[in-house]
Coordinates of C-alpha atoms and ligand atoms in Angstrom, one line a residue:
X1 CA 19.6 1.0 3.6
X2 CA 19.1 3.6 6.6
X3 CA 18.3 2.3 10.0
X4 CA 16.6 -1.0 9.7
X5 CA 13.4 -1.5 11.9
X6 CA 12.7 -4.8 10.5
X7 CA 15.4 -7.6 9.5
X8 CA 13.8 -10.4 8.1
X9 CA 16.2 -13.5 7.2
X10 CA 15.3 -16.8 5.5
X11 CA 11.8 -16.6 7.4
X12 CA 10.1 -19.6 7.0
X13 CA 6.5 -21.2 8.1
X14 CA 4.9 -24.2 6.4
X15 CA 1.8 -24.7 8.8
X16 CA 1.1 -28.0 9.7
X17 CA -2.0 -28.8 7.8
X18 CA -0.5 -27.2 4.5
X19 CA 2.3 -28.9 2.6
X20 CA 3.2 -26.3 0.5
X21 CA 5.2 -23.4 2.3
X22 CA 3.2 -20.1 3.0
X23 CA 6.7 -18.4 3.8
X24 CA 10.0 -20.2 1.8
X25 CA 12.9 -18.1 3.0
X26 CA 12.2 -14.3 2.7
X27 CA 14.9 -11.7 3.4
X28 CA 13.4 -8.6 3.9
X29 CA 14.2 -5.3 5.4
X30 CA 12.2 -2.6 6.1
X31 CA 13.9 1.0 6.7
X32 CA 12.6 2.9 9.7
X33 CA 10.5 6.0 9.1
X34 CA 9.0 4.3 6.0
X35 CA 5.9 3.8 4.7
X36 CA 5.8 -0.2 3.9
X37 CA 3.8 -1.3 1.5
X38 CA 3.1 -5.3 1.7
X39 CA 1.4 -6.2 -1.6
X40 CA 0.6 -9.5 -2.8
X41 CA -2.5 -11.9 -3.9
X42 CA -4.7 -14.1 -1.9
X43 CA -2.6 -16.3 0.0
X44 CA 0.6 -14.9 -1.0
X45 CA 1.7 -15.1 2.9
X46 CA 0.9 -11.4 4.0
X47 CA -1.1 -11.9 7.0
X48 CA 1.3 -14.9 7.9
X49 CA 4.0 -12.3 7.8
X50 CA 2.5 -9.7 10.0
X51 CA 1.8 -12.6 12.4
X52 CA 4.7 -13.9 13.0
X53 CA 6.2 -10.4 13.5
X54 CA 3.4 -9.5 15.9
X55 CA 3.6 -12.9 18.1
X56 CA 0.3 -14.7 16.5
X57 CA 1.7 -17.1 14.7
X58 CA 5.4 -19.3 15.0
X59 CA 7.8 -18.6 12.4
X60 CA 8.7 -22.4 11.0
X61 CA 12.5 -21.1 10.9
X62 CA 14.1 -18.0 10.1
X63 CA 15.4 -14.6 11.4
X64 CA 13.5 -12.0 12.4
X65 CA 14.8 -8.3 14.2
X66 CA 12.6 -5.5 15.2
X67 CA 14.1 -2.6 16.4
X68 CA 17.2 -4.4 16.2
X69 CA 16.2 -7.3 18.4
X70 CA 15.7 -10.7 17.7
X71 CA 12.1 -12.2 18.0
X72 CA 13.7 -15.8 19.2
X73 CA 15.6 -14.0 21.6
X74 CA 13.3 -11.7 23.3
X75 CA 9.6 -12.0 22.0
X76 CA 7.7 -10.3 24.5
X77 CA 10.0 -6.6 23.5
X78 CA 9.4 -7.3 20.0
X79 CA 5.9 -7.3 20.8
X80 CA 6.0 -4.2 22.2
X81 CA 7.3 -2.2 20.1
X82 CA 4.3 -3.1 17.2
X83 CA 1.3 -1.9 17.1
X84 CA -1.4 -3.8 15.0
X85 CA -4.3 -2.8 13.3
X86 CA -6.4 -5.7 12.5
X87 CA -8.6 -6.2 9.4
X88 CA -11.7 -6.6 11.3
X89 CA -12.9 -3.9 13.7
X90 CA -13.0 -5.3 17.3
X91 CA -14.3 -2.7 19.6
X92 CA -16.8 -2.8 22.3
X93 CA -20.4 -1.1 21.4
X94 CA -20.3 0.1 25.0
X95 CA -17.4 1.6 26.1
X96 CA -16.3 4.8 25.1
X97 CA -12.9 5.2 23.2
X98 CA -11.2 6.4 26.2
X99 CA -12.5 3.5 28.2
X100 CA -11.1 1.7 25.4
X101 CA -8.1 3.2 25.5
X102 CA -7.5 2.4 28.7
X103 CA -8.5 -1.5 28.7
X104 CA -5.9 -1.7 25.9
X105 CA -2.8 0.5 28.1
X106 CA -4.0 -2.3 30.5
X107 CA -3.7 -5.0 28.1
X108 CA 0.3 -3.8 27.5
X109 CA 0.8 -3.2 31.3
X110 CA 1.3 0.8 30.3
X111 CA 0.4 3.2 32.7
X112 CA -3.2 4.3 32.5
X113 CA -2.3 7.8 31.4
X114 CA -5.4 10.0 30.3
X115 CA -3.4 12.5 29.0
X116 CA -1.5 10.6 26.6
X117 CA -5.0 8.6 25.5
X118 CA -6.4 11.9 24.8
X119 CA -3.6 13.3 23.0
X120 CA -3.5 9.6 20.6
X121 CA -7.8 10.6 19.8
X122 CA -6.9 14.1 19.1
X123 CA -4.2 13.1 17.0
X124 CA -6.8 10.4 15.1
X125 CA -9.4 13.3 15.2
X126 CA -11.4 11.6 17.8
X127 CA -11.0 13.8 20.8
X128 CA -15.1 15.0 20.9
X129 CA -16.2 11.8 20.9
X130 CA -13.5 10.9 23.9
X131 CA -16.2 9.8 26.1
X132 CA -19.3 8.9 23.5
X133 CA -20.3 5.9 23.4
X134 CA -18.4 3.8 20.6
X135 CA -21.4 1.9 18.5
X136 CA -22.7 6.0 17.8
X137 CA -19.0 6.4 15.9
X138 CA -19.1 6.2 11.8
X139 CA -17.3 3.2 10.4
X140 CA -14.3 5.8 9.8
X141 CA -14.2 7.1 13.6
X142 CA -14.1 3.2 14.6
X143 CA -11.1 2.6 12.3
X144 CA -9.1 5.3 13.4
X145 CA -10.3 4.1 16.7
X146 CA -8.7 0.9 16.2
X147 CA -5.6 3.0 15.1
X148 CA -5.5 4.6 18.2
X149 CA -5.6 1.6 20.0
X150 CA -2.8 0.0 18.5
X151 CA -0.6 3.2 19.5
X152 CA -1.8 3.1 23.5
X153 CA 2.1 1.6 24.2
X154 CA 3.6 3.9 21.9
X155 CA 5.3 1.6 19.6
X156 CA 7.4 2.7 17.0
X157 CA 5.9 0.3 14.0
X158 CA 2.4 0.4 13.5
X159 CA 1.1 -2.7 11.4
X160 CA -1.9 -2.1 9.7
X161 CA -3.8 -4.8 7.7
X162 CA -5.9 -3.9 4.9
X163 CA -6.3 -0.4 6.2
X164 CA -9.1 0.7 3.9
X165 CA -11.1 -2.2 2.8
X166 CA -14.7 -2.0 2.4
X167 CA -14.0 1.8 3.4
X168 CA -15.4 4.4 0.9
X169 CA -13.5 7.3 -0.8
X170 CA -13.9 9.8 1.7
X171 CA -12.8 7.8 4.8
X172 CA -10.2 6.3 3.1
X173 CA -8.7 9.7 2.6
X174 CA -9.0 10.9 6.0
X175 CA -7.4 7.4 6.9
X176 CA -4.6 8.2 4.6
X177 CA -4.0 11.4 6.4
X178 CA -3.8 10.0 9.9
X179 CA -1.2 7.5 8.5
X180 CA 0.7 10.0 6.8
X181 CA 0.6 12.2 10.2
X182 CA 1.7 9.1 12.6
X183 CA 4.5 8.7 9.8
X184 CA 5.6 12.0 10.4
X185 CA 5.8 11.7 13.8
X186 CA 8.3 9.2 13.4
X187 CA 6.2 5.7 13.6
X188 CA 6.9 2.9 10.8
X189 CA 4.2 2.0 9.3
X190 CA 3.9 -1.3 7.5
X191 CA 0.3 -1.8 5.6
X192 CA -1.1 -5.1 3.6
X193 CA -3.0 -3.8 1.1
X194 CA -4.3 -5.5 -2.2
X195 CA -5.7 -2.1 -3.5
X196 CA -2.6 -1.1 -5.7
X197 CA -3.7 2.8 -5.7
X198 CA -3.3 3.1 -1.3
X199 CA 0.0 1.7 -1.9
X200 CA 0.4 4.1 -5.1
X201 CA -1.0 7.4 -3.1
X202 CA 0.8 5.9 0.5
X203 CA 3.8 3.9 0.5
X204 CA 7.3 5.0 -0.2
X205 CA 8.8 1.6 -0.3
X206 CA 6.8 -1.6 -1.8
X207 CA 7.4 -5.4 -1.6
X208 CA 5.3 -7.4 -3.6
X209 CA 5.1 -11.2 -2.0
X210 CA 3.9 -14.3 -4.3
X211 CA 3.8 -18.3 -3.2
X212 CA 5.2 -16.8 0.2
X213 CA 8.5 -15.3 -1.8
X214 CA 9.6 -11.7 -2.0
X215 CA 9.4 -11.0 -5.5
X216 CA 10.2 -7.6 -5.6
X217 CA 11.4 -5.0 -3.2
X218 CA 12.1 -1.2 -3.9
X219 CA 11.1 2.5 -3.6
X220 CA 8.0 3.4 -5.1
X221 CA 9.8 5.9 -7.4
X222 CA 11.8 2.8 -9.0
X223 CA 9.0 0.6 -9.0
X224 CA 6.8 3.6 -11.4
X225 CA 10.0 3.8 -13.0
X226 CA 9.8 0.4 -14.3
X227 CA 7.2 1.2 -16.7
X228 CA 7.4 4.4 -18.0
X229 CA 4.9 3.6 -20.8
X230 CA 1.7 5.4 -21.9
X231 CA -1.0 4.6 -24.4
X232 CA -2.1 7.6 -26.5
X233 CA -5.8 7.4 -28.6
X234 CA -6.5 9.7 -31.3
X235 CA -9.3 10.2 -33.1
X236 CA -9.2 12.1 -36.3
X237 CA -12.3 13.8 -37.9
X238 CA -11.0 12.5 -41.4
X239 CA -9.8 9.1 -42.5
X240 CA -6.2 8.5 -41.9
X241 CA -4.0 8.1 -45.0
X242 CA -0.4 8.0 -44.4
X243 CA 0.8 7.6 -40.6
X244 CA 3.8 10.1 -40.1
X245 CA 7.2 8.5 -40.9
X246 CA 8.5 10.0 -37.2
X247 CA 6.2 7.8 -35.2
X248 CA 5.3 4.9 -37.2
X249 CA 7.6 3.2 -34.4
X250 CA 5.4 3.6 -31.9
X251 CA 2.0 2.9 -33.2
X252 CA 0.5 -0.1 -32.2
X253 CA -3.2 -0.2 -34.0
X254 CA -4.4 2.0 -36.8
X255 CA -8.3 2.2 -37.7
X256 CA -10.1 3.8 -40.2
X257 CA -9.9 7.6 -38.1
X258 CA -8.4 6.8 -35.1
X259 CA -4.8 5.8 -34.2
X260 CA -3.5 3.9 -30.9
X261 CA 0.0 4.9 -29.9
X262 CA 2.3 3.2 -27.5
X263 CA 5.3 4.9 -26.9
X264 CA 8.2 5.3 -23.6
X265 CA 7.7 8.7 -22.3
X266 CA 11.3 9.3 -21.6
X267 CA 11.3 8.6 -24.8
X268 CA 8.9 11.1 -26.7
X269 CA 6.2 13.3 -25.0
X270 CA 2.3 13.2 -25.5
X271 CA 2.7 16.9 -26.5
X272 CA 5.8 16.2 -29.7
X273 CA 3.4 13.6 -31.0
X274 CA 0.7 16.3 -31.3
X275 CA 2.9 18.8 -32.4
X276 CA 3.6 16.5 -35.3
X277 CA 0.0 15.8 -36.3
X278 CA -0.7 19.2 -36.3
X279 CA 2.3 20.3 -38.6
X280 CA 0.7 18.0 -40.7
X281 CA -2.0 19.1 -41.0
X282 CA -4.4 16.3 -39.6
X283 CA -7.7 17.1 -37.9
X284 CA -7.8 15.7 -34.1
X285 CA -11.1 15.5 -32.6
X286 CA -10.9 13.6 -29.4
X287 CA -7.3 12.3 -27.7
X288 CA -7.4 9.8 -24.3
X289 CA -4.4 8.4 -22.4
X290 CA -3.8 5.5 -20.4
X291 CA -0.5 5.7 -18.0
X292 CA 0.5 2.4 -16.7
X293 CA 0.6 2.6 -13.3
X294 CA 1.3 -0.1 -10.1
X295 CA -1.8 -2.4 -11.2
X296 CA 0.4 -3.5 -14.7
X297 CA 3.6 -3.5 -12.3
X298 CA 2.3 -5.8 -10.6
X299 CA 0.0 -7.8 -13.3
X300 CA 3.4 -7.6 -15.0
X301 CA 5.7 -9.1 -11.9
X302 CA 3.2 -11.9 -11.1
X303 CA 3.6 -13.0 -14.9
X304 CA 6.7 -13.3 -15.2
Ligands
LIG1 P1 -2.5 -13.6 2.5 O1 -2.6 -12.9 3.8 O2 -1.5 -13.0 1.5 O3 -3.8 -13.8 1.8 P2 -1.9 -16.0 4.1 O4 -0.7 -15.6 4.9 O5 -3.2 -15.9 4.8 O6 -1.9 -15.1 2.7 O7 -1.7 -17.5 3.5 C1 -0.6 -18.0 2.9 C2 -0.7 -19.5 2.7 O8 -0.8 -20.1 4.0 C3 -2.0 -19.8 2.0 O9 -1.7 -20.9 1.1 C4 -2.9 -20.2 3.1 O10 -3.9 -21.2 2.6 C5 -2.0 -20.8 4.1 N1 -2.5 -20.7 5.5 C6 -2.7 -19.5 6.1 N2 -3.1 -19.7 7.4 C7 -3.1 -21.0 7.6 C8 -3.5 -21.9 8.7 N3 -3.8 -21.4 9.9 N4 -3.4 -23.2 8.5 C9 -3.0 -23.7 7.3 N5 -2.6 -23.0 6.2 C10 -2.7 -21.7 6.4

């Protein structure tokens, strides 16, 4: 792997009250310049993750690196260089996102620097509403808001949990974007997510966690690699009388005048199955698709 920003041995934590362990000994490394997907069920150990990374919770045993340096060793630097985007928004009706800004450069003992807090808003598209007060913000504004916080000390990993939840379809793009843009300025960013298409549209590099183990780590590419299936539906104007001999193999359910196709599409494409029905002469009236995509992954990986 490239440069490493997170190094993540045997890590640990059964909490006190729980018998069962919410972390039993991940090794996990995150490359820097990514985009992390975490993704997992319910109490799969996400959130315990980010908090032992981000100081809010005491890793049980285990190693943990950021940036190269060890969390037992130096915790408060570790802490420093993440930023955290919490689920819930946390920001005070009556200051202004600038004043917010600075409460929070404060809160990292940064230097109060206007100039930089401006340039984080106008970054996150908030720069006209610098110095409005925050509870006349949209719900969108007040997440990016809370992105912006997290960046005051200029960290170079950006944790964000559940970016998007309960966000609709239009924020959650312009989210997306000011992810995708803090990404390319060179932050890490690392997001929990239990909506499979943000991880999908976002992340270049996934881990799925179950029962507080890694249960799969790669690049997105190899994870959509792993099934390459699709589901084809024909329906024919006439009945159906003999199936063609070329893809019996792949047909999966035949009905009186329509036919249900599953087939690898390295393989054979959507288009040569056509191709065949129409050398033969059959009439096709409707055809619909289903691709797999990370959902069955990941219906697939928690199965097995
Ligand atoms: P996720 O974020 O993936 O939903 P969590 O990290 O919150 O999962 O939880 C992992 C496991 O640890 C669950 O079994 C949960 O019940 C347990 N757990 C989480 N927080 C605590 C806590 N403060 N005390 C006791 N058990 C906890």
């Amino acid at each position: 792997m490239e440069n490493k920003i997170i190094e993540v041995i045997g890590l640990t934590k059964k909490y006190s009250t729980n018998n069962s362990f919410a972390l039993d000994h991940i090794d996990l490394n995150i490359a820097a310049g990514s985009i992390f997907g975490l993704l997992g069920p319910n109490g799969a150990g996400k959130s315990t993750f980010i908090n032992i990374l981000s100081g809010l919770t005491n890793k049980t045993s285990g190693k943990v690196k950021v940036c190269g340096i060890d969390l037992d060793e130096n915790p408060k630097t570790v802490r420093g260089n993440i930023g955290v985007v919490p689920q819930e928004i946390n920001i005070d009706p009556f200051f202004s996102p600038i004043q917010i800004m600075d409460i929070q450069a404060g809160l990292y003992g940064v230097n109060k620097n206007n100039n930089r807090n401006l340039e984080i808003l106008k970054n996150l598209d908030l720069l006209d509403k610098a110095k409005a007060y925050s509870r006349s913000l949209s719900g969108g504004m007040k997440r990016r808001l809370m992105v912006a916080k997290a960046m005051v000390h200029n960290p170079p990993l950006l944790i964000l949990d559940e970016p998007t939840a309960g966000v609709d379809v239009e924020l959650r793009s312009k989210l997306w974007d000011s992810i995708r843009e803090l990404n390319k300025k060179g932050v890490t960013i690392i997001l929990t997510t239990h909506y499979l298409k943000e991880a999908e549209i976002l992340c270049d590099r996934i881990g799925v966690i179950n029962k507080g183990r890694v249960i799969a780590c790669d690049t997105k590419k190899k994870f959509m690699k792993l099934l390459d299936e699709k589901e084809l539906i024909i329906d024919f104007s006439e009945p159906i009388k003999e199936i063609p001999r070329e893809i019996k193999q792949y047909c999966i359910k035949k009905e009186y005048r329509s036919l249900t196709l599953k087939f690898k599409k390295s393989k054979i494409s959507t288009a040569d199955i056509i191709k065949i029905f129409v050398n033969k002469k059959f009439k096709l009236k409707e055809i619909s698709t289903k691709e797999s995509d990370l959902e069955d992954i990941f219906i697939k990986l928690l199965k097995d």
